[in-house]
XYZ file of C-alpha atoms in Angstrom:
566
model
C -6.614 -23.610 2.202
C -6.895 -20.169 0.493
C -5.419 -17.459 2.732
C -6.471 -13.884 3.044
C -3.562 -11.800 1.998
C -2.001 -9.738 4.860
C 0.712 -7.557 3.619
C 3.400 -5.674 5.542
C 4.815 -2.742 3.635
C 8.491 -2.282 4.459
C 10.608 0.619 3.399
C 14.062 -1.029 3.661
C 16.066 2.244 3.601
C 14.595 3.217 6.922
C 13.208 0.057 8.473
C 16.407 -1.360 9.996
C 18.524 1.874 10.105
C 19.903 2.199 13.651
C 21.427 5.808 13.250
C 19.940 7.623 16.306
C 21.075 11.142 15.526
C 19.878 11.727 12.081
C 20.257 15.267 10.437
C 17.297 16.639 8.527
C 18.278 16.421 4.817
C 21.437 14.406 5.847
C 23.607 12.372 3.581
C 24.052 8.647 3.484
C 27.280 9.056 5.471
C 25.472 11.243 8.059
C 22.167 9.299 8.450
C 22.914 5.775 7.218
C 20.537 3.395 5.610
C 18.992 0.046 6.271
C 20.223 -2.908 4.203
C 18.818 -5.997 2.557
C 21.003 -7.979 4.794
C 19.502 -6.539 7.879
C 16.190 -8.178 7.096
C 17.289 -11.490 8.637
C 15.364 -14.599 9.002
C 14.643 -13.490 12.587
C 13.211 -10.137 11.417
C 11.033 -11.837 8.814
C 9.833 -14.346 11.302
C 8.847 -11.601 13.714
C 6.861 -9.857 10.939
C 5.234 -13.229 10.131
C 4.279 -13.610 13.907
C 1.934 -10.687 13.429
C -0.181 -12.685 11.071
C 1.458 -11.389 7.960
C 1.912 -13.645 4.934
C 3.294 -11.172 2.382
C 5.980 -8.454 2.545
C 5.966 -5.454 0.158
C 9.533 -4.198 -0.244
C 9.070 -0.483 -1.182
C 11.828 1.503 -2.770
C 13.900 -1.520 -4.040
C 14.455 -0.694 -7.812
C 17.162 1.897 -8.344
C 15.973 5.445 -8.135
C 17.629 8.836 -8.962
C 19.628 9.995 -5.990
C 22.115 12.615 -4.921
C 24.396 9.877 -3.513
C 27.288 8.478 -5.611
C 28.738 5.077 -5.376
C 31.780 3.359 -6.931
C 30.962 3.168 -10.669
C 27.580 4.818 -10.120
C 27.660 8.611 -10.272
C 25.100 10.742 -8.481
C 22.183 12.252 -10.414
C 21.866 15.963 -11.022
C 20.632 17.187 -7.590
C 18.413 19.899 -9.119
C 15.926 17.186 -10.302
C 16.101 14.829 -7.273
C 13.707 15.081 -4.386
C 15.489 14.686 -1.079
C 19.013 13.507 -0.498
C 18.145 9.815 -1.081
C 15.649 10.368 -3.886
C 12.131 9.331 -4.624
C 11.571 5.560 -5.053
C 9.059 6.436 -7.824
C 11.805 8.186 -9.904
C 13.287 5.042 -11.399
C 16.672 5.486 -13.138
C 17.224 1.708 -13.898
C 14.437 -0.807 -14.029
C 16.933 -3.635 -14.089
C 18.834 -2.761 -10.832
C 18.237 -2.352 -7.127
C 19.129 0.702 -4.923
C 22.800 0.592 -4.076
C 22.095 2.282 -0.689
C 20.401 -1.000 0.401
C 23.465 -3.150 -0.083
C 26.385 -3.822 2.217
C 28.498 -4.567 -0.887
C 27.338 -2.351 -3.707
C 28.947 -4.750 -6.259
C 26.834 -7.569 -4.923
C 23.577 -5.633 -4.448
C 21.407 -7.898 -6.750
C 22.657 -10.967 -4.951
C 21.892 -9.357 -1.575
C 18.353 -8.684 -2.862
C 17.878 -12.151 -4.285
C 19.070 -13.648 -0.967
C 16.447 -11.491 0.857
C 13.794 -12.824 -1.424
C 14.935 -16.329 -0.489
C 14.792 -15.713 3.158
C 11.222 -14.303 2.882
C 10.181 -17.403 0.902
C 11.891 -19.747 3.363
C 9.613 -18.244 6.166
C 6.618 -19.097 3.953
C 5.898 -15.524 2.986
C 5.245 -13.979 -0.375
C 7.241 -10.880 -1.534
C 6.035 -8.097 -3.801
C 7.804 -5.027 -5.186
C 6.842 -1.811 -6.896
C 6.274 -1.640 -10.617
C 6.360 2.070 -11.775
C 5.047 2.062 -15.349
C 3.828 5.744 -15.864
C 7.159 7.593 -15.537
C 10.989 7.337 -15.094
C 13.533 9.694 -13.468
C 14.473 12.571 -15.739
C 17.923 10.967 -16.176
C 17.386 7.261 -17.059
C 20.309 4.869 -17.599
C 20.765 1.221 -16.968
C 24.248 -0.134 -16.406
C 23.230 -3.722 -15.680
C 20.422 -4.291 -18.256
C 20.537 -7.635 -20.012
C 22.355 -7.824 -23.328
C 20.572 -6.167 -26.146
C 18.283 -4.094 -23.892
C 18.591 -0.419 -24.795
C 17.655 2.517 -22.492
C 14.301 4.179 -22.678
C 14.388 7.095 -25.115
C 17.716 6.196 -26.764
C 16.013 5.610 -30.080
C 13.404 8.348 -29.873
C 12.803 10.990 -32.553
C 13.436 14.203 -30.458
C 11.806 16.318 -33.198
C 8.290 14.968 -32.475
C 5.998 15.669 -29.683
C 4.458 12.268 -30.171
C 5.528 9.271 -32.108
C 4.107 5.719 -31.541
C 7.715 4.473 -31.391
C 9.052 6.998 -28.964
C 9.233 6.156 -25.289
C 8.834 9.777 -24.157
C 6.870 12.930 -25.170
C 8.952 15.888 -26.318
C 8.133 19.587 -26.107
C 9.996 20.347 -29.351
C 12.468 23.250 -29.493
C 11.837 24.026 -25.835
C 14.277 23.679 -23.061
C 13.043 22.306 -19.692
C 12.217 25.375 -17.632
C 10.246 24.787 -14.435
C 9.265 27.682 -12.126
C 12.428 27.064 -9.970
C 16.186 27.324 -10.708
C 18.004 24.230 -12.119
C 21.482 25.397 -10.869
C 21.001 25.849 -7.094
C 22.732 22.440 -6.152
C 25.897 20.892 -7.264
C 28.356 22.329 -9.734
C 26.405 21.570 -12.966
C 23.034 23.048 -13.875
C 20.350 20.598 -15.120
C 19.723 20.992 -18.823
C 17.157 19.035 -20.764
C 16.618 19.891 -24.383
C 14.186 19.293 -25.796
C 12.119 19.107 -22.631
C 10.210 15.934 -21.834
C 6.692 15.833 -20.484
C 6.602 15.631 -16.730
C 5.332 12.384 -15.080
C 1.951 13.819 -13.852
C 0.663 14.537 -17.325
C 2.328 18.050 -17.441
C 2.858 18.232 -21.273
C 4.761 21.620 -21.260
C 8.341 22.624 -20.614
C 7.176 24.767 -17.686
C 6.180 22.537 -14.820
C 5.795 23.688 -11.275
C 7.547 22.714 -8.046
C 4.350 20.844 -6.972
C 4.432 18.816 -10.182
C 6.299 15.577 -10.315
C 9.248 17.580 -11.680
C 11.791 14.716 -10.918
C 10.108 12.396 -13.377
C 9.233 12.197 -17.118
C 6.062 10.728 -18.615
C 6.377 7.497 -20.614
C 4.604 7.082 -23.934
C 2.371 4.026 -24.386
C 1.091 4.904 -27.808
C -1.524 7.474 -26.560
C -1.289 10.855 -28.251
C -2.607 13.578 -25.845
C -2.587 16.131 -28.693
C -5.568 14.609 -30.395
C -6.527 11.728 -28.051
C -5.723 9.109 -30.662
C -4.422 5.713 -29.745
C -1.757 3.807 -31.589
C -1.502 0.372 -30.226
C -0.842 -1.640 -33.433
C 1.819 -2.602 -33.986
C 2.604 -3.203 -30.213
C 4.392 -0.007 -28.992
C 8.058 -0.299 -28.043
C 7.222 0.888 -24.517
C 4.881 -2.044 -23.975
C 7.489 -4.548 -25.035
C 10.101 -2.994 -22.824
C 7.708 -3.113 -19.806
C 6.758 -6.775 -20.420
C 10.501 -7.675 -20.434
C 10.981 -5.773 -17.129
C 8.094 -7.540 -15.442
C 9.382 -10.967 -16.597
C 12.857 -10.035 -15.483
C 11.719 -9.436 -11.881
C 9.334 -12.409 -11.829
C 12.227 -14.635 -12.836
C 14.003 -13.502 -9.643
C 11.209 -15.082 -7.561
C 9.076 -11.944 -6.923
C 5.572 -13.071 -6.209
C 3.826 -9.991 -7.340
C 3.756 -6.223 -8.150
C 2.257 -3.219 -6.568
C 1.668 -1.123 -9.661
C 1.991 2.543 -9.321
C -0.880 4.912 -10.696
C -2.247 2.353 -13.040
C -4.985 4.663 -14.339
C -2.344 6.913 -15.868
C -1.260 4.114 -18.291
C -3.651 3.039 -21.069
C -5.998 0.311 -20.057
C -5.175 -1.663 -23.222
C -1.675 -2.074 -22.024
C -2.672 -3.882 -18.836
C -5.203 -5.977 -20.854
C -2.198 -7.122 -22.940
C 0.632 -7.301 -20.527
C -0.762 -9.073 -17.390
C -1.948 -12.221 -19.311
C 1.495 -12.230 -21.008
C 3.278 -12.326 -17.754
C 0.959 -14.856 -16.212
C 1.533 -17.218 -19.188
C 4.974 -17.873 -17.696
C 4.386 -16.949 -14.078
C 0.736 -17.839 -13.415
C 0.796 -17.261 -9.631
C 2.243 -13.662 -9.920
C -0.207 -11.191 -8.410
C -0.867 -7.574 -9.656
C -2.161 -4.959 -7.323
C -3.270 -1.674 -8.832
C -2.945 1.791 -7.111
C -6.193 3.485 -8.306
C -8.288 6.391 -7.126
C -11.472 6.194 -9.242
C -14.186 3.937 -7.960
C -15.768 4.086 -11.496
C -12.810 2.394 -12.927
C -12.618 -0.475 -10.436
C -14.500 -3.024 -12.487
C -12.723 -2.209 -15.695
C -9.348 -2.708 -14.100
C -10.362 -5.978 -12.596
C -12.288 -7.370 -15.581
C -10.611 -5.927 -18.640
C -7.223 -5.101 -17.246
C -6.924 -8.378 -15.368
C -5.653 -6.929 -12.028
C -5.878 -9.301 -8.997
C -6.492 -6.601 -6.471
C -7.058 -2.806 -6.347
C -6.482 -0.177 -3.689
C -9.850 0.905 -2.053
C -8.508 4.240 -0.994
C -11.271 6.714 -2.178
C -14.105 4.337 -0.856
C -13.455 2.650 2.416
C -10.211 4.365 3.593
C -11.575 7.898 2.982
C -14.830 7.044 4.747
C -12.969 5.772 7.735
C -10.893 8.978 7.843
C -14.114 10.932 7.623
C -15.721 8.979 10.544
C -12.500 9.466 12.677
C -11.879 13.210 11.798
C -15.020 14.875 10.444
C -17.975 13.291 12.209
C -19.075 11.351 9.120
C -21.653 8.841 10.038
C -20.569 5.208 10.552
C -23.688 4.247 8.617
C -21.770 5.390 5.530
C -19.798 2.242 5.746
C -22.833 0.347 4.273
C -22.399 2.435 1.168
C -18.725 1.435 0.989
C -19.320 -2.332 0.723
C -22.413 -1.661 -1.627
C -20.119 0.360 -3.902
C -17.884 -2.610 -4.301
C -20.558 -5.451 -3.984
C -19.356 -8.421 -6.034
C -15.717 -7.253 -6.160
C -15.111 -6.566 -2.517
C -12.857 -9.482 -2.145
C -10.583 -7.886 -4.710
C -10.188 -4.645 -2.749
C -6.931 -4.068 -0.737
C -7.862 -2.283 2.506
C -5.402 -0.260 4.631
C -5.189 2.517 7.210
C -1.573 3.633 6.386
C 0.878 3.535 3.481
C 3.734 5.721 2.247
C 1.299 8.218 0.514
C -1.040 8.721 3.439
C -0.534 10.258 6.782
C 0.222 8.064 9.733
C -2.949 7.015 11.693
C -1.376 8.224 14.944
C -0.357 11.593 13.466
C -1.525 14.989 14.356
C -3.428 15.137 11.046
C -5.415 11.955 11.598
C -6.340 10.398 14.970
C -3.346 11.698 17.145
C -3.739 8.621 19.319
C -2.688 5.151 18.016
C -4.916 3.436 20.598
C -7.967 4.849 18.640
C -7.270 2.489 15.734
C -9.416 -0.402 16.970
C -12.703 0.211 15.207
C -11.016 1.271 11.954
C -8.677 -1.721 12.100
C -11.349 -4.265 12.790
C -13.666 -3.020 10.077
C -11.056 -2.512 7.388
C -9.376 -5.841 8.043
C -12.518 -8.002 8.625
C -15.177 -6.513 6.362
C -14.221 -8.732 3.453
C -12.019 -11.628 2.254
C -9.818 -9.110 0.374
C -6.256 -8.283 1.284
C -5.373 -6.015 4.237
C -2.129 -4.080 4.545
C -0.167 -2.330 7.410
C 2.814 -0.045 6.977
C 6.021 -0.619 8.909
C 5.876 0.858 12.372
C 2.040 1.148 12.355
C 1.928 -1.720 14.835
C 4.045 0.368 17.148
C 2.017 3.561 16.908
C 4.653 5.485 14.887
C 3.280 9.116 14.739
C 5.554 10.689 12.028
C 6.344 13.861 13.903
C 9.795 14.249 12.514
C 10.997 16.859 10.072
C 13.282 14.497 8.079
C 14.188 16.794 5.319
C 12.655 17.286 1.893
C 8.899 17.054 2.707
C 9.237 18.526 6.200
C 6.912 17.729 9.117
C 3.987 16.495 7.041
C 2.555 13.621 9.242
C 4.078 11.066 6.853
C 7.164 8.949 7.088
C 9.639 10.182 4.567
C 10.351 8.370 1.308
C 12.840 10.975 0.052
C 15.430 11.010 2.842
C 17.951 8.930 4.796
C 16.407 8.596 8.184
C 15.376 6.349 11.075
C 12.603 6.308 13.687
C 12.946 5.745 17.421
C 9.977 3.369 17.513
C 11.641 1.124 14.880
C 15.116 1.360 16.344
C 13.895 0.233 19.802
C 11.951 -2.720 18.266
C 14.644 -3.757 15.787
C 17.457 -3.403 18.331
C 20.237 -4.379 16.058
C 18.421 -7.417 14.809
C 17.100 -8.671 18.142
C 13.489 -7.808 17.360
C 12.574 -7.651 20.932
C 9.806 -6.021 22.933
C 12.244 -5.172 25.820
C 12.786 -1.515 24.737
C 9.210 -0.850 23.773
C 6.894 1.066 25.938
C 3.994 -0.621 27.697
C 1.572 0.989 25.285
C 3.761 -0.111 22.212
C 3.739 -3.671 23.439
C -0.064 -3.523 23.927
C -0.533 -2.141 20.468
C 1.542 -4.692 18.793
C -0.272 -7.414 20.517
C -3.542 -5.951 19.299
C -2.381 -5.913 15.687
C -1.189 -9.512 16.098
C -4.514 -10.666 17.393
C -6.487 -8.874 14.610
C -4.238 -9.889 11.766
C -3.857 -13.454 12.904
C -7.622 -13.837 13.396
C -8.139 -12.836 9.725
C -6.743 -16.182 8.661
C -7.277 -18.288 11.896
C -11.060 -17.817 11.766
C -12.641 -19.318 8.705
C -15.506 -16.914 8.858
C -13.150 -14.006 8.217
C -10.857 -15.860 5.781
C -13.557 -17.140 3.546
C -16.963 -16.413 4.984
C -19.994 -14.442 3.881
C -20.881 -10.987 4.997
C -24.174 -9.589 6.399
C -24.456 -5.859 7.220
C -26.769 -5.361 10.295
C -27.192 -1.592 9.911
C -30.463 -1.431 7.929
C -32.379 -2.875 10.840
C -30.631 -0.692 13.435
C -30.824 2.746 11.779
C -33.897 3.640 13.963
C -32.963 1.403 16.890
C -33.004 3.552 19.994
C -30.454 1.303 21.671
C -27.947 1.692 18.928
C -26.255 4.796 17.480
C -25.652 4.034 13.726
C -23.650 7.277 13.378
C -20.979 6.151 15.821
C -21.281 2.229 15.721
C -21.141 -0.303 12.993
C -22.205 -3.886 13.183
C -21.926 -6.885 10.781
C -21.785 -10.690 10.641
C -19.207 -12.945 8.973
C -20.276 -16.590 8.739
C -19.691 -19.921 7.147
C -21.728 -23.170 7.417
C -19.835 -23.975 10.634
C -19.109 -20.605 12.175
C -20.684 -17.245 12.724
C -19.078 -14.134 14.175
C -20.719 -10.786 15.199
C -18.531 -7.679 14.928
C -19.503 -4.356 16.510
C -17.129 -1.458 16.147
C -17.551 1.693 18.277
C -16.118 4.840 16.815
C -17.313 6.999 19.693
C -15.054 8.148 22.586
C -17.586 6.967 25.122
C -18.209 3.541 26.397
C -21.666 2.251 25.339
C -24.202 -0.271 26.324
C -26.025 -1.116 23.077
C -29.060 -3.234 22.079
C -28.610 -4.696 18.651
C -31.360 -6.143 16.296
C -30.442 -9.240 14.377
C -33.123 -9.804 11.724
C -34.685 -13.201 10.894
C -33.064 -13.005 7.492
C -29.624 -12.924 9.066
C -30.544 -15.689 11.503
C -31.629 -17.845 8.558
C -28.714 -17.100 6.258
C -26.109 -17.559 8.977
C -28.075 -20.445 10.463
C -27.866 -18.893 13.940
C -29.333 -20.492 17.130
C -31.762 -18.353 19.012
C -31.811 -17.821 22.776
C -29.498 -17.011 25.495
C -25.772 -17.480 24.847
C -22.439 -17.042 26.513
C -19.321 -16.437 24.499
C -15.685 -15.094 24.841
C -15.085 -11.879 22.964
C -12.296 -12.885 20.518
C -10.563 -9.408 20.633
C -10.078 -9.154 24.365
C -11.061 -12.544 25.846
C -13.932 -11.059 27.942
C -16.844 -13.319 28.867
C -20.123 -12.068 27.524
C -23.678 -13.082 28.089
C -26.381 -12.058 25.595
C -29.440 -13.237 23.731
C -30.047 -13.795 20.073
C -33.370 -13.773 18.337
C -35.443 -11.943 15.688
C -37.847 -10.762 18.451
C -35.193 -9.848 21.076
C -32.288 -7.328 21.344
C -28.704 -8.464 21.707
C -27.264 -6.490 24.555
C -23.555 -5.726 24.481
C -21.124 -3.361 26.094
C -18.404 -1.844 23.945
C -15.667 0.626 25.290
C -14.958 3.876 23.449
C -12.898 3.498 20.355
C -13.097 -0.262 20.718
C -14.804 -3.275 19.199
C -16.170 -6.713 20.081
C -15.958 -9.880 17.990
C -18.491 -12.309 19.240
C -18.820 -16.039 18.222
C -22.487 -17.022 17.835
C -23.959 -20.444 18.234
C -25.176 -22.255 15.151
C -28.521 -24.146 14.986
C -28.060 -27.685 16.261
C -24.599 -26.876 17.593
C -24.358 -25.900 21.240
C -20.613 -25.286 21.037
C -19.184 -22.055 19.837
C -16.042 -22.343 17.710
């Protein structure tokens, strides 16, 4: 049975940290850190109980940090974001973050044991692959024999060379618009300056640039837009080795960071190379241009892509800006034929929390967005740790301030997670009544995604086109669709309005024929809440349903020749 991928994104540094009195911008000693070993079989089992079948361990590979460890000096604090550092400023592609280990000298073994525990629970594990940039100070102290650091063989006298790993602003010292001597006892000096990670090809980047990173050179010369891919660039070969290294440790896949900032030709070359040895390894691309979706699936060989700028942004617009729910039809049409390759989500480390002041303010409003994004296709769905508890991200943790996101730069912990984790007990005893209700909701929806074959592998039929002028249906605040197989049909109606509604829905003859629906009066139990419903189905009748404000119904429909409803 092919499962729909349900991903739980975990940030281990914070996920199991039980320090209750964290100091904004605090050190590791002050605020503590979660550990690989904290994610026990019980923790993994509790995550799996939500309906999750894949865990994304975020912030695993060693990043630049202000924290020193035995044998591992701290990085220059003037080019590190936050006390703990950004997980996307990689300083050693072959190592894991020492903050996540109980025994720093055994950190890789602790990581490998965690991968084993996840697999023993029947789940997959993915990690980040950050190909576009490294930390400004890159050095591996555990790389396999013969592997040299990025940049160690570069010609510093050239802005671009096909054999260089970085781009150099020749005869210029790195000089951003902020001082490089405010922290620590040693100013940060970089000469010649390297290009900054967000394609800032000068020595004079700004504080809002990715100043803690440097851009990697894949054989593309931004000076004249020329491409130099033969012979295979050194950076390509290094990255292939890194991907194979992690795949050999049992990692099931990679969430690839900012894939569109790396030449498409690299992905076209590297993913098949990895899959020759590890055919089941999956590649998920972070991408923000709908026009590139098909290229990155077909030519670049990605298995799945973020659908942020299409479905996610539309759902945000419906919730925050009175965008019509009818716009959701355009979302699936935009990815028609590749929708099953789209990774949908409502939260991740880059986006504001759903329950935050900047988004919905109330975690209980999540139902229509959750149901639509998780059930509109066979593609993967992802939640972010603490989302199922309604984490609101109202803390000022340090570097990024109170920005409605959970920090990725600081040592921190959250009250919601502490009460759930409860020193490894993973109990609901300390959760509020509302948190228990919300977690049960997520479990029901996520479990249903694979328990019901219509969601797992069924066809999709949008019912909006026949209801746009239906006086009993508000297409600007409600969205309705069918999912069906030869043996099962499910009607989904999501209500984005604050008010309870009594609606009358048209189901056209085309849908009845394609889904092989029985006509006439029916009774069924709403799969979301267990409510008994009575309604009628037919091309010449209206299907009457009641849906509460910011809620949804998921209704099994009878098939022709089958009086039973699955």
